[in-house]
Amino acid sequence: MTTKQRILVTRSWPKPVEDRLSRTYDATLNADDVPMAPEAIASAFSEYDAICPTVSDKLPADIFPAGTPRAKILGNYGVGFSHIDTDAAKAAGIVVTNTPDVLSECTADLAITLMLMAARRASEGEREVRAGKWAGWRPTHMVGTKVSGATFGILGFGRIGRTAARRAHHGFGMKVIYYDAFPVKRELAAESKAEARDSIEAVLREADVVSLHMPGGKENYHLINAERLAMMKPTAILVNTARGEVVDAAALAEALLGGTIAGAGLDVYEGEPTIPPPLLETNAVLLPHLGSATRATREAMGMMVADNLDAFFAGKEPPNRVA
Ligand code: DGY
């Protein structure tokens, strides 16, 4: 009888995925869903053959063991992996995988949701109704911004950015412009008649809605800062479904309060789950990191982690290896 590999799943996952993992592996699950302490994650490297973390776990360089760890793979549940120091993982001989594609549609849907909520002042409106303060219909009440025909600017024209672009273009007749650090195939841009711009700044100056779809991490830390916010139109809306650290939240709060831009829709925050306090004083739409949060997508993400583990332990290249 072969012994099953020991795997650690750091948070509660959809039941069909946990059932599959428990059939194949000696799986430790987190039924209470309490986030694990960094010390517990650190010890897991010597106790498990695989660790399956999520964005709510931090795996900086100093959490990785100095010697040879028992764990040989981090099967990350999520496409973004800026919470994992992949250089340290590589140095420790640990493979890292992620879950791309399966969440592109739902995350793009949420970017569009945030655009509409911010443009049409949906959160403000709902707060007014629930507070019993709605005084009835009137021509000048809670007037927002028309998105149909406006310009949708994308920073980071990867899978999620392109999916959002198609929705904006085909759903709302928006003109799509984008900047990406890497060349984009002509046929991919053609799907939404997207026009490339040669810099972040060019997109910021021209767009009515700016939607962020680049990875987080050091290279994009506070990419959207006071100087760049000042380049946006005073009527513009910023949408962030990427990673919180891409935006300087204090600068964004100032820009919203001072009228530098008109609105923002945010799903991600630096230091989640704490919302940077200045943002709470603004009209920004604030959601709790719901980008991929549909039953179908969360299950598909988990199954993808399981596929990666299965391939790895069968001695094959995991399909979604990122380090
Ligand atoms: C993702 O997949 O990156 C989501 O934001 C959750 O980590």
Short mmCIF file of C-alpha atoms and ligand atoms in Angstrom, two decimals:
data_model
loop_
_atom_site.label_atom_id
_atom_site.label_comp_id
_atom_site.label_asym_id
_atom_site.label_seq_id
_atom_site.Cartn_x
_atom_site.Cartn_y
_atom_site.Cartn_z
CA MET A 1 0.00 0.00 0.00
CA THR A 2 1.43 3.39 -0.94
CA THR A 3 1.22 6.13 1.65
CA LYS A 4 -0.79 9.14 0.64
CA GLN A 5 1.01 12.48 0.44
CA ARG A 6 0.22 14.82 3.30
CA ILE A 7 -1.22 18.11 2.11
CA LEU A 8 -2.27 21.21 4.02
CA VAL A 9 -5.17 23.35 2.82
CA THR A 10 -4.89 26.62 4.73
CA ARG A 11 -8.53 27.81 4.40
CA SER A 12 -11.94 26.23 3.86
CA TRP A 13 -12.43 25.33 0.19
CA PRO A 14 -15.60 24.35 -1.74
CA LYS A 15 -16.80 20.94 -0.57
CA PRO A 16 -16.45 19.04 -3.88
CA VAL A 17 -12.80 20.11 -3.99
CA GLU A 18 -12.13 19.19 -0.37
CA ASP A 19 -13.80 15.80 -1.02
CA ARG A 20 -11.57 15.19 -4.03
CA LEU A 21 -8.42 16.19 -2.13
CA SER A 22 -9.38 14.01 0.82
CA ARG A 23 -9.89 11.01 -1.47
CA THR A 24 -6.50 11.39 -3.11
CA TYR A 25 -4.38 12.72 -0.27
CA ASP A 26 -3.94 12.70 3.47
CA ALA A 27 -5.43 16.19 3.55
CA THR A 28 -5.51 18.52 6.54
CA LEU A 29 -8.43 20.89 6.00
CA ASN A 30 -9.37 24.05 7.86
CA ALA A 31 -13.03 23.47 8.75
CA ASP A 32 -13.16 26.53 11.04
CA ASP A 33 -11.63 28.69 8.30
CA VAL A 34 -9.58 30.66 10.82
CA PRO A 35 -6.52 32.15 9.06
CA MET A 36 -3.37 30.29 10.03
CA ALA A 37 -0.66 31.99 12.08
CA PRO A 38 2.63 32.55 10.22
CA GLU A 39 4.39 30.20 12.68
CA ALA A 40 1.96 27.39 11.78
CA ILE A 41 2.58 27.93 8.07
CA ALA A 42 6.34 27.96 8.72
CA SER A 43 6.15 24.58 10.54
CA ALA A 44 4.02 23.15 7.74
CA PHE A 45 7.06 23.11 5.43
CA SER A 46 8.53 20.24 7.45
CA GLU A 47 5.21 18.45 8.14
CA TYR A 48 3.53 18.30 4.73
CA ASP A 49 4.40 17.31 1.16
CA ALA A 50 2.29 20.15 -0.26
CA ILE A 51 0.87 23.38 1.09
CA CYS A 52 -2.16 24.98 -0.57
CA PRO A 53 -2.28 28.66 0.44
CA THR A 54 -4.44 31.58 -0.68
CA VAL A 55 -4.06 35.33 -0.91
CA SER A 56 -4.92 35.60 2.80
CA ASP A 57 -1.69 33.77 3.72
CA LYS A 58 1.56 35.68 3.62
CA LEU A 59 4.61 33.71 2.49
CA PRO A 60 7.54 36.14 2.55
CA ALA A 61 11.16 34.99 2.17
CA ASP A 62 11.70 34.51 5.90
CA ILE A 63 8.89 31.97 6.23
CA PHE A 64 10.73 29.50 3.97
CA PRO A 65 12.96 26.99 5.77
CA ALA A 66 16.74 27.25 5.53
CA GLY A 67 17.28 23.51 4.96
CA THR A 68 15.58 21.11 2.57
CA PRO A 69 11.83 21.23 3.26
CA ARG A 70 9.50 18.25 3.12
CA ALA A 71 6.98 20.38 1.18
CA LYS A 72 7.91 20.47 -2.49
CA ILE A 73 4.94 22.32 -3.95
CA LEU A 74 2.78 25.33 -3.08
CA GLY A 75 -0.54 24.85 -4.86
CA ASN A 76 -1.83 28.40 -4.65
CA TYR A 77 -5.60 28.89 -4.78
CA GLY A 78 -5.81 32.04 -6.90
CA VAL A 79 -4.26 33.51 -10.01
CA GLY A 80 -2.38 36.25 -8.16
CA PHE A 81 0.62 35.09 -6.17
CA SER A 82 2.29 38.29 -4.97
CA HIS A 83 1.74 37.02 -1.39
CA ILE A 84 4.34 34.32 -2.08
CA ASP A 85 8.04 35.16 -2.40
CA THR A 86 8.63 33.01 -5.48
CA ASP A 87 12.40 33.65 -5.45
CA ALA A 88 12.57 32.20 -1.94
CA ALA A 89 10.38 29.27 -3.04
CA LYS A 90 12.71 28.57 -5.97
CA ALA A 91 15.76 28.81 -3.72
CA ALA A 92 14.16 26.25 -1.39
CA GLY A 93 13.42 23.96 -4.35
CA ILE A 94 9.66 24.43 -4.03
CA VAL A 95 7.40 24.57 -7.09
CA VAL A 96 4.59 27.17 -7.11
CA THR A 97 1.38 26.86 -9.15
CA ASN A 98 -1.63 29.19 -9.59
CA THR A 99 -5.18 29.09 -11.03
CA PRO A 100 -5.41 31.26 -14.18
CA ASP A 101 -8.23 31.47 -16.77
CA VAL A 102 -11.03 29.89 -14.74
CA LEU A 103 -11.62 33.15 -12.88
CA SER A 104 -11.19 35.61 -15.75
CA GLU A 105 -14.89 35.95 -16.57
CA CYS A 106 -16.10 36.39 -13.00
CA THR A 107 -13.32 38.82 -12.11
CA ALA A 108 -14.02 40.82 -15.25
CA ASP A 109 -17.72 40.78 -14.34
CA LEU A 110 -16.82 42.29 -11.00
CA ALA A 111 -14.71 45.01 -12.63
CA ILE A 112 -17.76 45.94 -14.70
CA THR A 113 -19.95 45.77 -11.59
CA LEU A 114 -17.61 48.21 -9.84
CA MET A 115 -17.54 50.51 -12.86
CA LEU A 116 -21.32 50.65 -12.95
CA MET A 117 -21.69 50.96 -9.19
CA ALA A 118 -19.25 53.85 -9.06
CA ALA A 119 -20.58 55.55 -12.20
CA ARG A 120 -24.23 55.21 -11.17
CA ARG A 121 -23.58 55.83 -7.46
CA ALA A 122 -25.19 52.52 -6.52
CA SER A 123 -23.60 52.20 -3.07
CA GLU A 124 -24.49 55.78 -2.15
CA GLY A 125 -28.05 55.19 -3.34
CA GLU A 126 -28.48 51.99 -1.40
CA ARG A 127 -27.06 53.58 1.75
CA GLU A 128 -29.57 56.43 1.38
CA VAL A 129 -32.50 54.02 0.99
CA ARG A 130 -31.48 51.83 3.94
CA ALA A 131 -30.98 54.90 6.12
CA GLY A 132 -34.58 55.94 5.37
CA LYS A 133 -33.32 59.18 3.82
CA TRP A 134 -34.67 58.88 0.27
CA ALA A 135 -36.95 61.86 -0.36
CA GLY A 136 -38.34 60.54 -3.67
CA TRP A 137 -37.63 60.93 -7.41
CA ARG A 138 -36.39 64.27 -8.63
CA PRO A 139 -34.48 65.36 -11.77
CA THR A 140 -31.31 66.29 -9.94
CA HIS A 141 -31.15 63.42 -7.47
CA MET A 142 -27.90 61.40 -7.28
CA VAL A 143 -26.93 62.07 -10.85
CA GLY A 144 -24.03 59.91 -12.01
CA THR A 145 -21.94 59.25 -15.10
CA LYS A 146 -23.09 57.63 -18.38
CA VAL A 147 -20.69 54.82 -19.31
CA SER A 148 -22.19 53.86 -22.69
CA GLY A 149 -19.92 55.22 -25.41
CA ALA A 150 -17.29 56.39 -22.90
CA THR A 151 -13.63 55.33 -23.00
CA PHE A 152 -12.57 52.29 -20.98
CA GLY A 153 -8.84 52.37 -20.21
CA ILE A 154 -7.11 49.16 -19.20
CA LEU A 155 -3.77 48.90 -17.50
CA GLY A 156 -2.59 45.30 -17.85
CA PHE A 157 -4.11 43.71 -20.96
CA GLY A 158 -3.85 40.09 -19.81
CA ARG A 159 -6.64 37.52 -19.61
CA ILE A 160 -8.80 39.39 -17.10
CA GLY A 161 -8.17 42.81 -18.65
CA ARG A 162 -9.13 41.53 -22.10
CA THR A 163 -12.27 39.86 -20.75
CA ALA A 164 -13.32 43.12 -19.10
CA ALA A 165 -12.55 44.93 -22.37
CA ARG A 166 -14.92 42.67 -24.33
CA ARG A 167 -17.69 43.33 -21.83
CA ALA A 168 -17.13 47.09 -21.90
CA HIS A 169 -16.99 47.22 -25.70
CA HIS A 170 -19.73 44.78 -26.68
CA GLY A 171 -21.97 45.45 -23.68
CA PHE A 172 -21.70 49.21 -23.38
CA GLY A 173 -20.29 50.34 -26.71
CA MET A 174 -17.22 51.69 -24.95
CA LYS A 175 -14.04 52.59 -26.79
CA VAL A 176 -11.25 50.49 -25.29
CA ILE A 177 -7.67 51.71 -24.89
CA TYR A 178 -4.92 49.86 -23.06
CA TYR A 179 -1.32 49.82 -21.97
CA ASP A 180 0.59 46.62 -21.35
CA ALA A 181 4.29 46.25 -20.71
CA PHE A 182 4.34 43.23 -23.06
CA PRO A 183 3.31 43.14 -26.73
CA VAL A 184 -0.30 42.07 -27.28
CA LYS A 185 -1.32 39.93 -30.27
CA ARG A 186 -3.34 41.86 -32.82
CA GLU A 187 -6.21 39.34 -32.78
CA LEU A 188 -6.58 39.65 -29.01
CA ALA A 189 -6.86 43.44 -29.18
CA ALA A 190 -9.28 43.10 -32.11
CA GLU A 191 -11.80 41.21 -29.92
CA SER A 192 -12.74 44.53 -28.33
CA LYS A 193 -11.33 46.84 -31.03
CA ALA A 194 -8.85 47.88 -28.33
CA GLU A 195 -6.26 50.51 -29.20
CA ALA A 196 -2.82 50.39 -27.61
CA ARG A 197 -1.34 53.42 -25.94
CA ASP A 198 2.40 53.74 -25.40
CA SER A 199 2.33 54.55 -21.69
CA ILE A 200 0.32 54.29 -18.50
CA GLU A 201 0.09 58.05 -18.49
CA ALA A 202 -1.50 58.16 -21.96
CA VAL A 203 -4.26 55.81 -20.78
CA LEU A 204 -4.81 57.79 -17.58
CA ARG A 205 -5.17 61.07 -19.49
CA GLU A 206 -7.64 59.74 -22.06
CA ALA A 207 -9.87 57.24 -20.23
CA ASP A 208 -13.22 57.91 -18.56
CA VAL A 209 -12.86 54.67 -16.62
CA VAL A 210 -9.45 53.22 -15.73
CA SER A 211 -9.51 49.53 -14.80
CA LEU A 212 -6.42 47.92 -13.23
CA HIS A 213 -5.48 44.36 -14.25
CA MET A 214 -1.76 44.07 -13.63
CA PRO A 215 -0.11 41.79 -11.07
CA GLY A 216 0.68 43.09 -7.60
CA GLY A 217 4.01 42.81 -5.86
CA LYS A 218 7.08 44.99 -5.71
CA GLU A 219 7.16 45.99 -9.37
CA ASN A 220 3.72 47.59 -9.31
CA TYR A 221 3.72 48.88 -5.73
CA HIS A 222 1.78 52.20 -5.59
CA LEU A 223 1.90 52.47 -9.36
CA ILE A 224 -1.22 54.59 -9.07
CA ASN A 225 0.00 57.42 -6.86
CA ALA A 226 -0.91 61.09 -6.36
CA GLU A 227 1.01 62.18 -9.46
CA ARG A 228 -0.72 59.65 -11.71
CA LEU A 229 -4.16 60.25 -10.21
CA ALA A 230 -3.69 63.93 -11.06
CA MET A 231 -3.34 62.94 -14.72
CA MET A 232 -6.85 61.45 -14.80
CA LYS A 233 -9.91 63.43 -15.85
CA PRO A 234 -11.85 65.03 -12.97
CA THR A 235 -14.87 63.05 -14.18
CA ALA A 236 -12.98 59.72 -14.31
CA ILE A 237 -13.48 56.55 -12.30
CA LEU A 238 -10.75 54.17 -11.10
CA VAL A 239 -11.54 50.45 -10.76
CA ASN A 240 -9.23 48.03 -8.97
CA THR A 241 -9.84 44.27 -9.02
CA ALA A 242 -6.09 43.49 -9.28
CA ARG A 243 -4.16 43.89 -6.04
CA GLY A 244 -4.48 46.52 -3.31
CA GLU A 245 -0.81 47.46 -3.26
CA VAL A 246 -1.01 48.76 -6.83
CA VAL A 247 -2.85 51.86 -5.54
CA ASP A 248 -1.64 54.32 -2.92
CA ALA A 249 -4.87 54.35 -0.89
CA ALA A 250 -4.07 57.59 0.95
CA ALA A 251 -3.45 59.38 -2.36
CA LEU A 252 -6.65 57.91 -3.81
CA ALA A 253 -8.70 59.07 -0.81
CA GLU A 254 -7.26 62.56 -1.22
CA ALA A 255 -8.00 62.53 -4.95
CA LEU A 256 -11.63 61.54 -4.31
CA LEU A 257 -12.17 64.01 -1.50
CA GLY A 258 -10.47 66.84 -3.41
CA GLY A 259 -12.30 66.19 -6.70
CA THR A 260 -9.19 65.18 -8.64
CA ILE A 261 -11.23 62.20 -9.91
CA ALA A 262 -14.94 61.49 -9.58
CA GLY A 263 -15.13 57.98 -8.22
CA ALA A 264 -13.54 54.62 -7.54
CA GLY A 265 -14.62 51.01 -7.29
CA LEU A 266 -12.33 48.82 -5.24
CA ASP A 267 -12.32 45.08 -4.53
CA VAL A 268 -8.77 44.75 -3.17
CA TYR A 269 -6.75 46.58 -0.53
CA GLU A 270 -3.21 46.77 0.76
CA GLY A 271 -3.27 45.05 4.17
CA GLU A 272 -6.57 43.20 3.62
CA PRO A 273 -8.94 42.68 5.38
CA THR A 274 -8.28 46.10 6.92
CA ILE A 275 -9.64 48.85 4.69
CA PRO A 276 -7.25 51.82 4.68
CA PRO A 277 -9.25 54.21 6.92
CA PRO A 278 -9.14 57.30 4.66
CA LEU A 279 -11.04 55.37 1.98
CA LEU A 280 -14.00 54.97 4.31
CA GLU A 281 -14.44 58.77 4.24
CA THR A 282 -14.87 58.83 0.46
CA ASN A 283 -17.59 57.92 -2.05
CA ALA A 284 -15.55 54.91 -3.26
CA VAL A 285 -17.46 51.67 -3.78
CA LEU A 286 -15.79 49.15 -1.46
CA LEU A 287 -16.23 45.39 -1.95
CA PRO A 288 -14.57 42.61 0.09
CA HIS A 289 -12.32 40.91 -2.54
CA LEU A 290 -15.17 39.17 -4.38
CA GLY A 291 -13.61 39.04 -7.87
CA SER A 292 -13.69 35.25 -8.28
CA ALA A 293 -16.44 34.61 -5.73
CA THR A 294 -19.00 32.51 -7.61
CA ARG A 295 -19.71 28.85 -6.85
CA ALA A 296 -18.62 27.69 -10.32
CA THR A 297 -15.39 29.65 -10.30
CA ARG A 298 -14.32 28.88 -6.75
CA GLU A 299 -14.86 25.18 -7.45
CA ALA A 300 -12.96 25.37 -10.73
CA MET A 301 -10.07 27.11 -8.97
CA GLY A 302 -9.87 24.34 -6.38
CA MET A 303 -10.05 21.60 -9.02
CA MET A 304 -7.19 23.32 -10.82
CA VAL A 305 -5.06 23.22 -7.66
CA ALA A 306 -5.90 19.50 -7.36
CA ASP A 307 -4.89 18.95 -11.01
CA ASN A 308 -1.59 20.67 -10.36
CA LEU A 309 -0.89 18.55 -7.28
CA ASP A 310 -1.89 15.35 -9.09
CA ALA A 311 0.46 16.12 -11.98
CA PHE A 312 3.30 17.07 -9.66
CA PHE A 313 3.02 13.93 -7.54
CA ALA A 314 2.77 11.81 -10.70
CA GLY A 315 6.19 13.17 -11.65
CA LYS A 316 4.80 15.42 -14.43
CA GLU A 317 5.10 19.15 -15.00
CA PRO A 318 2.16 20.82 -13.22
CA PRO A 319 0.06 22.64 -15.86
CA ASN A 320 -0.01 25.97 -14.05
CA ARG A 321 3.50 26.31 -12.72
CA VAL A 322 4.62 29.89 -12.08
CA ALA A 323 7.90 29.15 -10.22
C1 DGY B 1 -6.88 35.73 -7.32
O1 DGY B 1 -7.15 34.66 -7.84
O2 DGY B 1 -5.81 36.31 -7.51
C2 DGY B 1 -7.87 36.29 -6.38
O3 DGY B 1 -7.68 37.65 -6.22
C3 DGY B 1 -7.78 35.57 -5.05
O4 DGY B 1 -6.44 35.44 -4.73
#
